[in-house]
Amino acid sequence: MSAQAAQQMGLRVIVLDSDPNCPGAQVTPFRVKMDWNSDIGAAELAQLASSITLENEWVSPSNLLLAKQLGSTVIPEPHTLSIIGDKFRQRTAFAERGLPSPRFCAISSWDDLYKAAENWGGKVVLKSRRGGYDGYGVKIVHLPINDKDLPLSEPDEWYAEEFVPFDRELAVIVGKNSSGETAIYPVVESRQTTDGHRCDVVIAPAPNVDTELTRLVQDICLSAVDAVEGIGLFGVELFSRNGEIIINEIAPRPHNSGHYTMDGCRTSQFEQHIRMVRNLPPGPTHLIAPVVVMANLLAPRHGQINLEKSVSDAYRICPNIHLHWYGKSVLREGRKMGHLNLLGDDLDDTLSLVLAARDAFWRGVP
Ligand code: ADP
């Protein structure tokens, strides 16, 4: 979707991916046909592209550094990626900056985990340092810890975090360009699926967040971007407990909690991303409706979809809906296949309409 925004701004887009069906290949005919995480691919891309960016934080920082040394502007910076790509380093950067964080510690043996659980009220969150997403790589463990609760990988591939009994999760999209200009979006509430840790619905603006709390949250998010020496576009996730704010994590790219901006804000996060990468002035970030609700289209099961019918069913229930389908070829249970945005005046009405449209969308999936 960043590629679409870049093209709309008159830029020629080249994607690096060996897969001819990758979403980027549906947007642009220009493709370096190599693995997105290969050094030769990064080097070839650097010969062709003046600016390089990403929508996936697992690109190796050393490949990005190589592209930078070959003369491309690389945003986010490889250094930022190396901090964010290791959640323990990310947490350390936030703590060093004095940002409100849960207690956390490295784990070099499972004994370290038991000790942390004893010290922190019997419940800990075990997080994979690298490669986690959508809750894969997050395990909540309770005392007494049974060996079968432990992951099979080595303890030092994980770290432990205090369990935060939050009331709700908030998120903010932040942009920063190389000149130091920033764009900060409204504070939104992100509601997760009941079965796991996937984002289900995003509500903008977050209900019951007054001006003072908005300022506090936005300040924390700007500091989080500074803590990782960030330039580009970032999604910052936070926990809220009785009005107290605790930072969860930062993503160095457009984020699911910012998909509502595509129809709900003056500048979508994807256009903002490209503006930041090209060091252009930030676009306005405010909402264009009193309420905007985004509902993810998470595949209910493996299988096929009659997309035309599902789209038509959703629009028939709610003609005002904005439907975004990502063009992924395979439906897998829980996979994010697209999302719906709806603008409205009243939260309850808007939420129930978007959920009804989503039910109608999936009804046809056998
Ligand atoms: P991912 O990068 O996989 O999304 P997160 O670190 O955001 O992983 O964790 C996924 C979800 O797990 C969060 O949205 C939250 O619901 C829950 N979670 C993560 N850390 C904690 C914590 N310290 N205390 C309580 N719940 C947590």
Short mmCIF file of C-alpha atoms and ligand atoms in Angstrom, two decimals:
data_model
loop_
_atom_site.label_atom_id
_atom_site.label_comp_id
_atom_site.label_asym_id
_atom_site.label_seq_id
_atom_site.Cartn_x
_atom_site.Cartn_y
_atom_site.Cartn_z
CA MET A 1 0.00 0.00 0.00
CA SER A 2 3.06 2.23 0.41
CA ALA A 3 3.90 1.35 -3.21
CA GLN A 4 0.44 2.52 -4.31
CA ALA A 5 0.92 5.79 -2.42
CA ALA A 6 4.37 6.32 -3.96
CA GLN A 7 3.04 5.75 -7.46
CA GLN A 8 0.21 8.17 -6.86
CA MET A 9 2.89 10.72 -5.96
CA GLY A 10 4.58 10.16 -9.32
CA LEU A 11 7.42 7.95 -8.10
CA ARG A 12 8.55 4.86 -9.98
CA VAL A 13 8.42 1.88 -7.63
CA ILE A 14 10.61 -1.22 -7.78
CA VAL A 15 9.98 -4.13 -5.42
CA LEU A 16 12.53 -6.66 -4.23
CA ASP A 17 10.85 -10.08 -4.04
CA SER A 18 11.34 -13.43 -5.72
CA ASP A 19 7.61 -14.18 -5.54
CA PRO A 20 5.76 -13.04 -8.69
CA ASN A 21 2.52 -13.04 -6.64
CA CYS A 22 3.79 -10.79 -3.85
CA PRO A 23 1.43 -7.86 -3.13
CA GLY A 24 4.02 -5.35 -4.47
CA ALA A 25 4.08 -7.11 -7.84
CA GLN A 26 0.36 -6.40 -8.20
CA VAL A 27 1.13 -2.68 -8.00
CA THR A 28 4.24 -2.24 -10.11
CA PRO A 29 5.74 -4.15 -13.06
CA PHE A 30 9.28 -3.33 -11.87
CA ARG A 31 10.72 -6.04 -9.68
CA VAL A 32 14.16 -7.27 -8.66
CA LYS A 33 13.46 -11.01 -8.77
CA MET A 34 15.48 -12.05 -5.76
CA ASP A 35 14.78 -12.95 -2.17
CA TRP A 36 13.68 -9.84 -0.24
CA ASN A 37 16.26 -10.65 2.40
CA SER A 38 19.26 -11.38 0.18
CA ASP A 39 22.36 -9.19 0.11
CA ILE A 40 22.71 -9.43 -3.67
CA GLY A 41 19.07 -8.41 -3.99
CA ALA A 42 19.67 -5.40 -1.73
CA ALA A 43 22.77 -4.47 -3.76
CA GLU A 44 20.89 -4.71 -7.05
CA LEU A 45 18.02 -2.65 -5.67
CA ALA A 46 20.49 0.00 -4.53
CA GLN A 47 21.75 0.32 -8.14
CA LEU A 48 18.20 1.05 -9.30
CA ALA A 49 16.52 2.98 -6.47
CA SER A 50 17.46 6.34 -4.98
CA SER A 51 15.37 5.64 -1.83
CA ILE A 52 14.73 2.30 -0.18
CA THR A 53 12.13 1.55 2.45
CA LEU A 54 10.24 -1.46 3.76
CA GLU A 55 6.94 -2.66 5.13
CA ASN A 56 8.45 -5.59 7.04
CA GLU A 57 10.98 -5.15 9.83
CA TRP A 58 12.72 -8.48 9.29
CA VAL A 59 14.90 -7.26 6.46
CA SER A 60 18.44 -7.78 7.67
CA PRO A 61 20.03 -4.50 8.88
CA SER A 62 23.30 -5.58 7.24
CA ASN A 63 21.59 -5.77 3.82
CA LEU A 64 20.16 -2.30 4.37
CA LEU A 65 23.58 -1.04 5.39
CA LEU A 66 25.01 -2.46 2.18
CA ALA A 67 22.34 -0.63 0.14
CA LYS A 68 23.13 2.56 2.04
CA GLN A 69 26.87 2.19 1.38
CA LEU A 70 26.06 1.78 -2.31
CA GLY A 71 24.43 5.23 -2.26
CA SER A 72 20.69 4.73 -1.64
CA THR A 73 18.86 6.65 1.04
CA VAL A 74 17.61 3.92 3.38
CA ILE A 75 14.71 4.70 5.71
CA PRO A 76 14.24 3.42 8.36
CA GLU A 77 17.97 3.47 9.08
CA PRO A 78 19.69 0.07 9.47
CA HIS A 79 20.69 1.09 13.01
CA THR A 80 17.03 1.70 13.96
CA LEU A 81 16.07 -1.67 12.49
CA SER A 82 18.73 -3.44 14.51
CA ILE A 83 17.35 -1.96 17.74
CA ILE A 84 13.71 -2.67 16.91
CA GLY A 85 14.40 -6.13 15.42
CA ASP A 86 15.48 -7.37 18.86
CA LYS A 87 12.61 -6.73 21.28
CA PHE A 88 14.95 -6.91 24.26
CA ARG A 89 17.16 -4.15 22.79
CA GLN A 90 14.02 -2.17 22.00
CA ARG A 91 12.82 -2.46 25.60
CA THR A 92 16.28 -1.44 26.85
CA ALA A 93 16.24 1.65 24.59
CA PHE A 94 12.84 2.70 25.97
CA ALA A 95 13.92 2.13 29.58
CA GLU A 96 17.15 4.11 29.06
CA ARG A 97 15.03 6.96 27.76
CA GLY A 98 12.89 6.80 30.94
CA LEU A 99 9.72 5.77 29.08
CA PRO A 100 7.08 4.05 31.23
CA SER A 101 7.79 0.33 30.76
CA PRO A 102 7.03 -2.95 32.50
CA ARG A 103 9.91 -4.59 34.37
CA PHE A 104 11.83 -6.90 32.05
CA CYS A 105 14.95 -9.05 32.06
CA ALA A 106 17.10 -11.17 29.79
CA ILE A 107 16.80 -14.94 30.16
CA SER A 108 19.95 -17.00 29.94
CA SER A 109 18.49 -20.08 31.64
CA TRP A 110 14.92 -21.11 32.47
CA ASP A 111 15.83 -20.48 36.14
CA ASP A 112 15.94 -16.76 35.28
CA LEU A 113 12.34 -17.05 34.13
CA TYR A 114 11.23 -18.76 37.36
CA LYS A 115 12.93 -16.03 39.41
CA ALA A 116 11.27 -13.27 37.38
CA ALA A 117 7.87 -14.93 37.86
CA GLU A 118 8.43 -15.17 41.62
CA ASN A 119 9.47 -11.51 41.82
CA TRP A 120 6.65 -10.19 39.63
CA GLY A 121 3.53 -11.73 41.17
CA GLY A 122 3.63 -15.20 39.62
CA LYS A 123 2.80 -14.21 36.06
CA VAL A 124 5.24 -13.26 33.30
CA VAL A 125 5.16 -12.63 29.59
CA LEU A 126 7.82 -14.55 27.75
CA LYS A 127 8.65 -12.85 24.45
CA SER A 128 10.70 -14.01 21.54
CA ARG A 129 13.50 -11.50 21.00
CA ARG A 130 13.28 -11.76 17.22
CA GLY A 131 10.76 -12.53 14.52
CA GLY A 132 7.52 -12.42 16.57
CA TYR A 133 4.34 -10.99 15.05
CA ASP A 134 0.60 -11.07 15.72
CA GLY A 135 1.22 -12.67 19.10
CA TYR A 136 3.33 -15.52 17.68
CA GLY A 137 6.34 -15.30 19.96
CA VAL A 138 4.40 -14.13 23.04
CA LYS A 139 3.66 -16.62 25.83
CA ILE A 140 2.01 -15.80 29.12
CA VAL A 141 3.33 -18.16 31.79
CA HIS A 142 2.14 -18.63 35.37
CA LEU A 143 3.72 -20.13 38.43
CA PRO A 144 4.10 -23.06 38.91
CA ILE A 145 5.74 -23.17 35.49
CA ASN A 146 5.40 -26.52 33.82
CA ASP A 147 8.23 -27.49 31.46
CA LYS A 148 5.69 -28.02 28.70
CA ASP A 149 4.81 -24.28 28.91
CA LEU A 150 8.34 -23.47 27.81
CA PRO A 151 9.23 -23.00 24.16
CA LEU A 152 11.53 -25.52 22.56
CA SER A 153 14.11 -22.93 21.51
CA GLU A 154 17.02 -21.79 23.69
CA PRO A 155 16.19 -19.52 26.69
CA ASP A 156 18.43 -16.72 25.39
CA GLU A 157 16.24 -16.38 22.30
CA TRP A 158 13.57 -15.05 24.70
CA TYR A 159 13.25 -12.39 27.39
CA ALA A 160 10.76 -11.93 30.22
CA GLU A 161 8.44 -9.04 30.84
CA GLU A 162 6.15 -8.22 33.75
CA PHE A 163 2.50 -8.99 32.94
CA VAL A 164 0.60 -5.69 32.63
CA PRO A 165 -3.07 -6.05 33.67
CA PHE A 166 -4.15 -3.34 31.23
CA ASP A 167 -7.74 -2.14 30.63
CA ARG A 168 -7.14 -1.48 26.99
CA GLU A 169 -4.54 -1.06 24.27
CA LEU A 170 -3.84 2.23 22.55
CA ALA A 171 -1.77 3.03 19.48
CA VAL A 172 -0.43 6.04 17.61
CA ILE A 173 1.18 6.45 14.19
CA VAL A 174 4.16 8.80 14.18
CA GLY A 175 6.13 10.08 11.21
CA LYS A 176 9.49 11.83 11.27
CA ASN A 177 11.48 12.98 8.26
CA SER A 178 15.23 13.55 7.97
CA SER A 179 14.77 17.28 8.57
CA GLY A 180 13.26 16.45 11.97
CA GLU A 181 9.67 17.41 11.05
CA THR A 182 7.08 15.17 12.69
CA ALA A 183 3.54 14.00 11.97
CA ILE A 184 1.51 12.63 14.83
CA TYR A 185 -1.83 10.91 14.39
CA PRO A 186 -4.75 10.64 16.84
CA VAL A 187 -4.62 8.20 19.75
CA VAL A 188 -6.66 5.11 18.81
CA GLU A 189 -7.91 2.09 20.72
CA SER A 190 -6.89 -1.30 19.38
CA ARG A 191 -9.05 -4.26 20.38
CA GLN A 192 -7.61 -7.73 20.06
CA THR A 193 -9.26 -11.02 19.10
CA THR A 194 -10.40 -13.07 22.09
CA ASP A 195 -8.47 -16.19 21.05
CA GLY A 196 -5.07 -14.60 20.74
CA HIS A 197 -3.18 -11.42 20.30
CA ARG A 198 -4.22 -10.31 16.85
CA CYS A 199 -5.64 -6.87 16.25
CA ASP A 200 -9.36 -7.18 15.53
CA VAL A 201 -10.82 -3.66 15.54
CA VAL A 202 -9.36 -0.15 15.79
CA ILE A 203 -11.42 2.80 17.01
CA ALA A 204 -10.39 6.35 16.19
CA PRO A 205 -10.27 8.44 18.23
CA ALA A 206 -9.90 6.19 21.31
CA PRO A 207 -12.99 6.74 23.47
CA ASN A 208 -12.52 8.62 26.77
CA VAL A 209 -9.10 10.05 26.04
CA ASP A 210 -9.11 13.73 26.92
CA THR A 211 -6.75 16.40 25.59
CA GLU A 212 -4.32 16.01 28.48
CA LEU A 213 -4.05 12.23 28.07
CA THR A 214 -3.75 12.63 24.30
CA ARG A 215 -0.79 14.95 24.78
CA LEU A 216 0.85 12.58 27.27
CA VAL A 217 0.45 9.58 24.96
CA GLN A 218 1.67 11.49 21.91
CA ASP A 219 4.72 12.75 23.84
CA ILE A 220 5.59 9.19 24.88
CA CYS A 221 5.26 8.06 21.26
CA LEU A 222 7.53 10.83 19.96
CA SER A 223 10.11 9.92 22.62
CA ALA A 224 9.83 6.26 21.63
CA VAL A 225 10.74 7.20 18.05
CA ASP A 226 13.69 9.21 19.35
CA ALA A 227 14.76 6.30 21.58
CA VAL A 228 15.29 4.15 18.49
CA GLU A 229 16.79 7.11 16.55
CA GLY A 230 13.90 6.72 14.16
CA ILE A 231 13.29 8.38 10.82
CA GLY A 232 10.34 7.22 8.75
CA LEU A 233 6.90 6.04 9.81
CA PHE A 234 6.27 4.17 13.05
CA GLY A 235 3.38 2.47 14.80
CA VAL A 236 3.63 2.72 18.58
CA GLU A 237 1.56 0.38 20.76
CA LEU A 238 0.75 1.14 24.39
CA PHE A 239 -1.12 -0.30 27.34
CA SER A 240 -3.48 1.83 29.41
CA ARG A 241 -4.33 0.96 33.01
CA ASN A 242 -6.55 3.42 34.93
CA GLY A 243 -5.20 6.23 32.80
CA GLU A 244 -1.59 5.16 33.41
CA ILE A 245 0.27 4.63 30.15
CA ILE A 246 2.90 1.94 29.57
CA ILE A 247 4.71 1.47 26.29
CA ASN A 248 4.48 -1.92 24.62
CA GLU A 249 6.38 -1.81 21.34
CA ILE A 250 7.21 0.11 18.21
CA ALA A 251 7.10 -1.00 14.57
CA PRO A 252 9.28 0.82 12.00
CA ARG A 253 6.68 0.89 9.21
CA PRO A 254 3.01 1.54 8.45
CA HIS A 255 1.04 -0.38 11.02
CA ASN A 256 -2.27 -2.20 11.20
CA SER A 257 -3.44 0.23 13.88
CA GLY A 258 -3.04 2.99 11.25
CA HIS A 259 -5.09 1.42 8.46
CA TYR A 260 -8.05 3.59 9.49
CA THR A 261 -6.09 6.61 8.16
CA MET A 262 -6.56 5.40 4.55
CA ASP A 263 -10.12 6.71 4.53
CA GLY A 264 -10.39 8.43 7.88
CA CYS A 265 -7.59 11.03 7.91
CA ARG A 266 -6.51 13.88 5.69
CA THR A 267 -3.29 11.99 4.91
CA SER A 268 -3.15 8.19 4.92
CA GLN A 269 -0.28 6.56 6.80
CA PHE A 270 1.02 5.19 3.50
CA GLU A 271 1.28 8.60 1.86
CA GLN A 272 2.85 9.88 5.09
CA HIS A 273 5.35 7.03 4.99
CA ILE A 274 6.49 8.02 1.50
CA ARG A 275 6.60 11.70 2.48
CA MET A 276 8.91 10.84 5.40
CA VAL A 277 11.13 8.63 3.23
CA ARG A 278 11.49 11.40 0.63
CA ASN A 279 12.01 14.08 3.30
CA LEU A 280 8.86 15.94 2.23
CA PRO A 281 6.80 18.06 4.65
CA PRO A 282 4.37 16.01 6.74
CA GLY A 283 0.74 16.00 5.60
CA PRO A 284 -2.12 16.89 7.96
CA THR A 285 -3.05 14.01 10.25
CA HIS A 286 -6.48 14.87 11.60
CA LEU A 287 -9.61 12.75 11.29
CA ILE A 288 -12.20 13.72 8.70
CA ALA A 289 -15.15 12.25 10.63
CA PRO A 290 -16.11 12.21 14.33
CA VAL A 291 -15.55 8.42 14.45
CA VAL A 292 -13.63 6.01 12.23
CA VAL A 293 -13.69 2.25 12.82
CA MET A 294 -11.37 -0.24 11.15
CA ALA A 295 -12.16 -3.97 11.28
CA ASN A 296 -9.59 -6.49 10.11
CA LEU A 297 -10.66 -9.19 7.69
CA LEU A 298 -9.00 -12.13 9.47
CA ALA A 299 -9.58 -15.36 7.56
CA PRO A 300 -11.93 -17.58 9.59
CA ARG A 301 -10.40 -20.76 8.20
CA HIS A 302 -8.21 -22.27 5.50
CA GLY A 303 -9.77 -22.44 2.09
CA GLN A 304 -11.12 -20.59 -0.89
CA ILE A 305 -13.17 -17.45 -1.12
CA ASN A 306 -15.61 -16.22 -3.74
CA LEU A 307 -14.25 -12.70 -3.47
CA GLU A 308 -16.80 -11.07 -5.76
CA LYS A 309 -19.69 -12.43 -3.70
CA SER A 310 -18.08 -11.55 -0.35
CA VAL A 311 -17.35 -7.98 -1.48
CA SER A 312 -20.86 -7.55 -2.82
CA ASP A 313 -22.40 -8.95 0.41
CA ALA A 314 -20.38 -6.51 2.54
CA TYR A 315 -21.31 -3.48 0.41
CA ARG A 316 -24.98 -4.49 0.38
CA ILE A 317 -25.07 -4.45 4.18
CA CYS A 318 -23.22 -1.15 4.36
CA PRO A 319 -22.83 0.90 1.17
CA ASN A 320 -20.61 3.44 2.96
CA ILE A 321 -17.95 0.90 3.85
CA HIS A 322 -14.42 1.14 2.40
CA LEU A 323 -13.06 -2.31 1.67
CA HIS A 324 -9.35 -2.99 1.25
CA TRP A 325 -8.25 -6.45 0.06
CA TYR A 326 -4.53 -7.22 0.10
CA GLY A 327 -4.45 -9.73 -2.76
CA LYS A 328 -2.81 -12.50 -0.72
CA SER A 329 -3.27 -15.74 -2.60
CA VAL A 330 -3.97 -18.16 0.26
CA LEU A 331 -6.55 -18.00 3.06
CA ARG A 332 -5.14 -19.31 6.36
CA GLU A 333 -7.01 -19.22 9.64
CA GLY A 334 -6.36 -15.91 11.41
CA ARG A 335 -4.40 -14.43 8.48
CA LYS A 336 -5.00 -10.73 7.80
CA MET A 337 -6.51 -10.70 4.31
CA GLY A 338 -7.75 -7.11 4.23
CA HIS A 339 -9.72 -4.62 6.28
CA LEU A 340 -12.87 -2.50 6.34
CA ASN A 341 -13.04 1.17 7.26
CA LEU A 342 -16.20 3.04 8.14
CA LEU A 343 -16.62 6.71 8.98
CA GLY A 344 -19.50 7.80 11.21
CA ASP A 345 -20.89 10.16 13.79
CA ASP A 346 -21.62 7.72 16.59
CA LEU A 347 -19.29 4.99 17.88
CA ASP A 348 -21.90 2.32 18.68
CA ASP A 349 -23.69 2.68 15.34
CA THR A 350 -20.46 2.73 13.34
CA LEU A 351 -19.01 -0.26 15.17
CA SER A 352 -22.14 -2.39 14.78
CA LEU A 353 -22.43 -1.55 11.08
CA VAL A 354 -18.82 -2.40 10.32
CA LEU A 355 -19.11 -5.70 12.20
CA ALA A 356 -22.32 -6.56 10.34
CA ALA A 357 -20.57 -5.85 7.02
CA ARG A 358 -17.68 -8.06 8.09
CA ASP A 359 -20.02 -10.93 9.06
CA ALA A 360 -21.68 -10.63 5.67
CA PHE A 361 -18.28 -10.67 3.96
CA TRP A 362 -17.23 -13.97 5.54
CA ARG A 363 -20.65 -15.63 5.40
CA GLY A 364 -19.95 -17.06 1.95
CA VAL A 365 -16.69 -18.73 2.93
CA PRO A 366 -17.38 -22.49 3.04
P1 ADP B 1 3.45 -8.88 18.56
O1 ADP B 1 4.64 -8.11 18.08
O2 ADP B 1 3.49 -10.32 18.24
O3 ADP B 1 2.14 -8.23 18.24
P2 ADP B 1 3.28 -7.85 21.28
O4 ADP B 1 4.49 -7.63 22.08
O5 ADP B 1 2.59 -6.62 20.74
O6 ADP B 1 3.61 -8.89 20.13
O7 ADP B 1 2.25 -8.67 22.11
C1 ADP B 1 1.02 -9.13 21.55
C2 ADP B 1 -0.09 -8.92 22.56
O8 ADP B 1 0.22 -9.64 23.78
C3 ADP B 1 -0.29 -7.48 22.99
O9 ADP B 1 -1.07 -6.78 22.07
C4 ADP B 1 -0.97 -7.71 24.34
O10 ADP B 1 -2.34 -8.02 24.15
C5 ADP B 1 -0.24 -8.94 24.90
N1 ADP B 1 0.92 -8.52 25.72
C6 ADP B 1 2.17 -8.24 25.28
N2 ADP B 1 2.98 -7.86 26.29
C7 ADP B 1 2.25 -7.89 27.41
C8 ADP B 1 2.51 -7.59 28.79
N3 ADP B 1 3.71 -7.23 29.21
N4 ADP B 1 1.48 -7.73 29.67
C9 ADP B 1 0.24 -8.14 29.26
N5 ADP B 1 -0.06 -8.45 27.98
C10 ADP B 1 0.92 -8.33 27.05
#
